[in-house]
Amino acid sequence: MTRVLTLILAAMTSGILAGLVGSVTLNAVLRSQGVEGDAASGFLVFGIILSLYGLAAALVLGLPAHAVLSRMGRTRRGAYVLVGLVAGLLVGLLFSELRPDGWMVLLTGLCAGAAGGFGFWMVARPDRRPRA
């Protein structure tokens, strides 16, 4: 039972961390483009929305990827960050078609995915778990 709870916590942490990093990235890109507004409210809104997408991606893409990586013996941090990058790329590509400035969404997805993969690895720590 503890393994299941650890994976649930890892997915939740991954989604929240991806949302926070994605929000910071998107706010930075928008500021560099000259978009003005209240940074705190933008951060909160983007953080909440992106955390929901990050949580969905962690559940749909992250948990199966964790199972595959664990069976392959790839339990190091780099593998999880790379899988997070790929998941962020997929989600970014999915949503970049909806906007004319899709490169911002793609960049946000990549940063959020890498952070989410790292967050998942930090909680699950598959490198410390004995292989069955």
PDB file of C-alpha atoms in Angstrom:
ATOM      1  CA  MET A   1       0.000   0.000   0.000  1.00  0.00           C
ATOM      2  CA  THR A   2       2.828   2.426   0.720  1.00  0.00           C
ATOM      3  CA  ARG A   3       4.156   2.013  -2.820  1.00  0.00           C
ATOM      4  CA  VAL A   4       0.791   3.046  -4.269  1.00  0.00           C
ATOM      5  CA  LEU A   5       0.616   6.071  -1.963  1.00  0.00           C
ATOM      6  CA  THR A   6       4.164   7.025  -2.891  1.00  0.00           C
ATOM      7  CA  LEU A   7       3.295   6.911  -6.595  1.00  0.00           C
ATOM      8  CA  ILE A   8       0.156   8.981  -6.037  1.00  0.00           C
ATOM      9  CA  LEU A   9       2.165  11.543  -4.075  1.00  0.00           C
ATOM     10  CA  ALA A  10       4.851  11.524  -6.770  1.00  0.00           C
ATOM     11  CA  ALA A  11       2.245  12.186  -9.480  1.00  0.00           C
ATOM     12  CA  MET A  12       0.664  14.989  -7.443  1.00  0.00           C
ATOM     13  CA  THR A  13       4.032  16.586  -6.710  1.00  0.00           C
ATOM     14  CA  SER A  14       5.019  16.257 -10.343  1.00  0.00           C
ATOM     15  CA  GLY A  15       1.849  17.976 -11.533  1.00  0.00           C
ATOM     16  CA  ILE A  16       2.106  20.834  -9.054  1.00  0.00           C
ATOM     17  CA  LEU A  17       5.807  21.391  -9.720  1.00  0.00           C
ATOM     18  CA  ALA A  18       5.204  21.306 -13.464  1.00  0.00           C
ATOM     19  CA  GLY A  19       2.434  23.876 -13.049  1.00  0.00           C
ATOM     20  CA  LEU A  20       4.598  26.202 -10.977  1.00  0.00           C
ATOM     21  CA  VAL A  21       7.601  26.001 -13.308  1.00  0.00           C
ATOM     22  CA  GLY A  22       5.352  26.314 -16.348  1.00  0.00           C
ATOM     23  CA  SER A  23       3.724  29.369 -14.814  1.00  0.00           C
ATOM     24  CA  VAL A  24       7.077  31.017 -14.121  1.00  0.00           C
ATOM     25  CA  THR A  25       8.222  30.240 -17.676  1.00  0.00           C
ATOM     26  CA  LEU A  26       5.053  31.539 -19.285  1.00  0.00           C
ATOM     27  CA  ASN A  27       5.062  34.692 -17.172  1.00  0.00           C
ATOM     28  CA  ALA A  28       8.712  35.335 -18.088  1.00  0.00           C
ATOM     29  CA  VAL A  29       8.023  34.851 -21.785  1.00  0.00           C
ATOM     30  CA  LEU A  30       4.983  37.116 -21.677  1.00  0.00           C
ATOM     31  CA  ARG A  31       6.962  39.810 -19.820  1.00  0.00           C
ATOM     32  CA  SER A  32       9.731  39.596 -22.429  1.00  0.00           C
ATOM     33  CA  GLN A  33       7.077  40.146 -25.116  1.00  0.00           C
ATOM     34  CA  GLY A  34       5.944  43.320 -23.372  1.00  0.00           C
ATOM     35  CA  VAL A  35       2.671  41.993 -21.976  1.00  0.00           C
ATOM     36  CA  GLU A  36       1.829  43.968 -18.857  1.00  0.00           C
ATOM     37  CA  GLY A  37      -0.385  42.929 -16.024  1.00  0.00           C
ATOM     38  CA  ASP A  38      -0.422  41.879 -12.431  1.00  0.00           C
ATOM     39  CA  ALA A  39       2.372  39.311 -12.120  1.00  0.00           C
ATOM     40  CA  ALA A  40       0.985  37.729  -8.949  1.00  0.00           C
ATOM     41  CA  SER A  41      -2.487  37.064 -10.314  1.00  0.00           C
ATOM     42  CA  GLY A  42      -1.076  35.828 -13.615  1.00  0.00           C
ATOM     43  CA  PHE A  43       1.243  33.491 -11.758  1.00  0.00           C
ATOM     44  CA  LEU A  44      -1.617  32.090  -9.684  1.00  0.00           C
ATOM     45  CA  VAL A  45      -3.974  31.633 -12.623  1.00  0.00           C
ATOM     46  CA  PHE A  46      -1.316  30.039 -14.821  1.00  0.00           C
ATOM     47  CA  GLY A  47      -0.090  27.945 -11.894  1.00  0.00           C
ATOM     48  CA  ILE A  48      -3.520  26.511 -11.183  1.00  0.00           C
ATOM     49  CA  ILE A  49      -4.343  25.815 -14.826  1.00  0.00           C
ATOM     50  CA  LEU A  50      -0.950  24.340 -15.626  1.00  0.00           C
ATOM     51  CA  SER A  51      -0.972  22.234 -12.454  1.00  0.00           C
ATOM     52  CA  LEU A  52      -4.193  20.601 -13.640  1.00  0.00           C
ATOM     53  CA  TYR A  53      -2.602  19.836 -17.013  1.00  0.00           C
ATOM     54  CA  GLY A  54       0.568  18.687 -15.252  1.00  0.00           C
ATOM     55  CA  LEU A  55      -1.379  16.367 -12.978  1.00  0.00           C
ATOM     56  CA  ALA A  56      -3.243  14.883 -15.939  1.00  0.00           C
ATOM     57  CA  ALA A  57       0.033  14.391 -17.813  1.00  0.00           C
ATOM     58  CA  ALA A  58       1.654  12.803 -14.742  1.00  0.00           C
ATOM     59  CA  LEU A  59      -1.201  10.336 -14.396  1.00  0.00           C
ATOM     60  CA  VAL A  60      -1.634   9.540 -18.088  1.00  0.00           C
ATOM     61  CA  LEU A  61       2.000   9.664 -19.227  1.00  0.00           C
ATOM     62  CA  GLY A  62       4.147   9.665 -16.091  1.00  0.00           C
ATOM     63  CA  LEU A  63       2.880   6.593 -14.269  1.00  0.00           C
ATOM     64  CA  PRO A  64       3.135   4.282 -17.307  1.00  0.00           C
ATOM     65  CA  ALA A  65       6.557   5.743 -18.108  1.00  0.00           C
ATOM     66  CA  HIS A  66       7.653   5.067 -14.526  1.00  0.00           C
ATOM     67  CA  ALA A  67       6.533   1.444 -14.856  1.00  0.00           C
ATOM     68  CA  VAL A  68       8.485   1.027 -18.103  1.00  0.00           C
ATOM     69  CA  LEU A  69      11.596   2.753 -16.755  1.00  0.00           C
ATOM     70  CA  SER A  70      11.514   0.668 -13.579  1.00  0.00           C
ATOM     71  CA  ARG A  71      11.266  -2.579 -15.527  1.00  0.00           C
ATOM     72  CA  MET A  72      14.131  -1.511 -17.766  1.00  0.00           C
ATOM     73  CA  GLY A  73      16.268  -0.642 -14.761  1.00  0.00           C
ATOM     74  CA  ARG A  74      16.485   3.040 -15.744  1.00  0.00           C
ATOM     75  CA  THR A  75      16.047   4.569 -12.317  1.00  0.00           C
ATOM     76  CA  ARG A  76      18.438   7.505 -12.517  1.00  0.00           C
ATOM     77  CA  ARG A  77      17.345  11.132 -12.425  1.00  0.00           C
ATOM     78  CA  GLY A  78      18.301  11.844 -16.037  1.00  0.00           C
ATOM     79  CA  ALA A  79      15.942   9.238 -17.438  1.00  0.00           C
ATOM     80  CA  TYR A  80      13.003  10.746 -15.561  1.00  0.00           C
ATOM     81  CA  VAL A  81      13.862  14.295 -16.625  1.00  0.00           C
ATOM     82  CA  LEU A  82      14.167  13.116 -20.234  1.00  0.00           C
ATOM     83  CA  VAL A  83      10.798  11.354 -20.066  1.00  0.00           C
ATOM     84  CA  GLY A  84       9.359  14.524 -18.509  1.00  0.00           C
ATOM     85  CA  LEU A  85      10.763  16.559 -21.395  1.00  0.00           C
ATOM     86  CA  VAL A  86       9.117  14.222 -23.899  1.00  0.00           C
ATOM     87  CA  ALA A  87       5.800  14.353 -22.021  1.00  0.00           C
ATOM     88  CA  GLY A  88       6.013  18.158 -21.864  1.00  0.00           C
ATOM     89  CA  LEU A  89       6.802  18.232 -25.574  1.00  0.00           C
ATOM     90  CA  LEU A  90       3.742  16.103 -26.346  1.00  0.00           C
ATOM     91  CA  VAL A  91       1.448  18.263 -24.225  1.00  0.00           C
ATOM     92  CA  GLY A  92       3.024  21.422 -25.653  1.00  0.00           C
ATOM     93  CA  LEU A  93       2.535  20.195 -29.218  1.00  0.00           C
ATOM     94  CA  LEU A  94      -1.065  19.350 -28.429  1.00  0.00           C
ATOM     95  CA  PHE A  95      -1.834  22.866 -27.214  1.00  0.00           C
ATOM     96  CA  SER A  96       0.544  24.867 -29.435  1.00  0.00           C
ATOM     97  CA  GLU A  97      -1.755  24.355 -32.406  1.00  0.00           C
ATOM     98  CA  LEU A  98      -4.460  26.333 -30.618  1.00  0.00           C
ATOM     99  CA  ARG A  99      -2.447  29.554 -30.501  1.00  0.00           C
ATOM    100  CA  PRO A 100      -0.699  31.593 -33.179  1.00  0.00           C
ATOM    101  CA  ASP A 101       2.306  32.034 -30.857  1.00  0.00           C
ATOM    102  CA  GLY A 102       2.602  28.309 -30.197  1.00  0.00           C
ATOM    103  CA  TRP A 103       6.339  28.453 -29.496  1.00  0.00           C
ATOM    104  CA  MET A 104       5.543  29.934 -26.054  1.00  0.00           C
ATOM    105  CA  VAL A 105       3.291  27.002 -25.232  1.00  0.00           C
ATOM    106  CA  LEU A 106       5.932  24.574 -26.490  1.00  0.00           C
ATOM    107  CA  LEU A 107       8.663  26.193 -24.378  1.00  0.00           C
ATOM    108  CA  THR A 108       6.377  26.168 -21.347  1.00  0.00           C
ATOM    109  CA  GLY A 109       5.600  22.479 -21.917  1.00  0.00           C
ATOM    110  CA  LEU A 110       9.276  21.572 -22.144  1.00  0.00           C
ATOM    111  CA  CYS A 111      10.226  23.401 -18.947  1.00  0.00           C
ATOM    112  CA  ALA A 112       7.196  22.124 -17.067  1.00  0.00           C
ATOM    113  CA  GLY A 113       7.774  18.561 -18.270  1.00  0.00           C
ATOM    114  CA  ALA A 114      11.408  18.518 -17.173  1.00  0.00           C
ATOM    115  CA  ALA A 115      10.464  19.891 -13.752  1.00  0.00           C
ATOM    116  CA  GLY A 116       7.629  17.395 -13.468  1.00  0.00           C
ATOM    117  CA  GLY A 117       9.896  14.471 -14.303  1.00  0.00           C
ATOM    118  CA  PHE A 118      12.419  15.646 -11.738  1.00  0.00           C
ATOM    119  CA  GLY A 119       9.703  16.101  -9.111  1.00  0.00           C
ATOM    120  CA  PHE A 120       8.351  12.608  -9.761  1.00  0.00           C
ATOM    121  CA  TRP A 121      11.823  11.123  -9.377  1.00  0.00           C
ATOM    122  CA  MET A 122      12.488  13.075  -6.154  1.00  0.00           C
ATOM    123  CA  VAL A 123       9.379  11.644  -4.481  1.00  0.00           C
ATOM    124  CA  ALA A 124       9.347   8.121  -5.934  1.00  0.00           C
ATOM    125  CA  ARG A 125      13.152   7.665  -5.727  1.00  0.00           C
ATOM    126  CA  PRO A 126      13.179   4.461  -7.775  1.00  0.00           C
ATOM    127  CA  ASP A 127      16.968   4.337  -7.502  1.00  0.00           C
ATOM    128  CA  ARG A 128      16.614   3.524  -3.788  1.00  0.00           C
ATOM    129  CA  ARG A 129      13.990   0.803  -4.241  1.00  0.00           C
ATOM    130  CA  PRO A 130      15.210  -2.765  -4.677  1.00  0.00           C
ATOM    131  CA  ARG A 131      14.318  -4.289  -8.006  1.00  0.00           C
ATOM    132  CA  ALA A 132      11.932  -7.229  -7.886  1.00  0.00           C
TER     133      ALA A 132
END
